[in-house]
Coordinates of C-alpha atoms in Angstrom, one line a residue:
X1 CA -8.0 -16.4 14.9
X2 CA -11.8 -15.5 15.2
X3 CA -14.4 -15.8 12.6
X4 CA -16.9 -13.3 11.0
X5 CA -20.9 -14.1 9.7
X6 CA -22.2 -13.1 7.3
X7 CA -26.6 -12.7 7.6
X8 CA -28.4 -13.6 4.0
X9 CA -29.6 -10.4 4.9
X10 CA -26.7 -8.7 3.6
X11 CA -28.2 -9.7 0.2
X12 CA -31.0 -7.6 0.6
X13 CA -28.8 -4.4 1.6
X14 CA -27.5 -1.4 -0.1
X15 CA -23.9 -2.7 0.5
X16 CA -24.8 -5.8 -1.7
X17 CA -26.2 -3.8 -4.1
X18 CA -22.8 -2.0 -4.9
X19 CA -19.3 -4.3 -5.0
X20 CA -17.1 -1.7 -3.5
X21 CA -18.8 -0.6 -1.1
X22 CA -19.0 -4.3 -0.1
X23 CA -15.5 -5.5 -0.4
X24 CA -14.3 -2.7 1.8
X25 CA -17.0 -3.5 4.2
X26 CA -15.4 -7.0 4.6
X27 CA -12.2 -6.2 4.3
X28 CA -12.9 -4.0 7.3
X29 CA -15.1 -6.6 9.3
X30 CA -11.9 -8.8 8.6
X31 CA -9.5 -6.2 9.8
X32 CA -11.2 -5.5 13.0
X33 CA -9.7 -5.8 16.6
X34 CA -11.9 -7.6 19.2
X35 CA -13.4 -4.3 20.0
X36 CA -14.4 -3.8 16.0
X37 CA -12.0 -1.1 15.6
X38 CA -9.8 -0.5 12.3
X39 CA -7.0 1.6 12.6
X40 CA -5.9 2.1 8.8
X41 CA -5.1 4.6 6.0
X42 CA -7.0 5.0 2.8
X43 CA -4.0 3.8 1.0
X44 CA -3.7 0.9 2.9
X45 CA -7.6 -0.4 2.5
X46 CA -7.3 0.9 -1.1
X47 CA -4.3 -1.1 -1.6
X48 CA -6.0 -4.3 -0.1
X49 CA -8.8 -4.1 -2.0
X50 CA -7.3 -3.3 -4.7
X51 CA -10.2 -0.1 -5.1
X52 CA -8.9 3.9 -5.9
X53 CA -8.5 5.9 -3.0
X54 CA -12.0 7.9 -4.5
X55 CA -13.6 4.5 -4.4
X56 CA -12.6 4.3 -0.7
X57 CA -13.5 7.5 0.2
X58 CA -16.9 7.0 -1.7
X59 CA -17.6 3.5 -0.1
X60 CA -16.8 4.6 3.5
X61 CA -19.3 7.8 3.0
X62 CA -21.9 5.4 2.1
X63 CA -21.3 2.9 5.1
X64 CA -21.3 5.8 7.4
X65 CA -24.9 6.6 6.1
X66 CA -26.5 3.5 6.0
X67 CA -25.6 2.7 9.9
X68 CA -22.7 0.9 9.1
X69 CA -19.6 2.4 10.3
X70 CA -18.4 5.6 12.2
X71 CA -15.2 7.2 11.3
X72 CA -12.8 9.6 13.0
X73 CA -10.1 10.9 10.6
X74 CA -6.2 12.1 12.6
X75 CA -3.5 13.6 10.8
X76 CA -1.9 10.3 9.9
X77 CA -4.8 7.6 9.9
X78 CA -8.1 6.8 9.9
X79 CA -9.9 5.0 12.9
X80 CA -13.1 3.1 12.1
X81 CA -15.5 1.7 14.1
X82 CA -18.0 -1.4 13.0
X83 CA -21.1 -0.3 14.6
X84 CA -23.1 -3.8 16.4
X85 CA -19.4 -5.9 15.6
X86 CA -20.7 -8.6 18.0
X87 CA -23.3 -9.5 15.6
X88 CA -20.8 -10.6 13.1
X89 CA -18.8 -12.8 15.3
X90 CA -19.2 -16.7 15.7
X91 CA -20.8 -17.8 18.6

């Protein structure tokens, strides 16, 4: 099992700022493969974060335009990728 870091600069940005946005962006920083891809549904992040599917949807939009994430939608899930992953990883 691998470990994630959190920067104090996360304080300072727009993900802090709002708590959904946030949870989902560690839940997804915690779901990640090695690679820092999530392959997921919105159901499934909504139902472990406990956050509406709109809330999701609304959270991801925002993390895709602040730099955070990329996205690529299929018929039956949704692949994410954590853009700069390695920077969240222990050393």
């Amino acid at each position: 099992m691998s470990a994630i870091i959190l920067q104090r600069e996360i304080l300072q940005g727009k993900e802090y700022q709002n708590a959904a946005r946030l949870k989902v962006f560690i839940t997804l920083l915690c779901l990640a493969s090695e690679s820092g891809e999530v392959t997921t549904t919105l159901s499934t992040l909504a139902h472990k974060t406990q956050l509406t599917i709109k809330q999701i949807r609304s959270a991801l939009s925002a993390l895709i335009k602040a730099g955070k994430i990329t996205k690529q939608s299929t018929h039956y899930n949704t692949i994410i990728n954590i853009c700069n992953y390695e920077s969240y990883l222990t050393l």
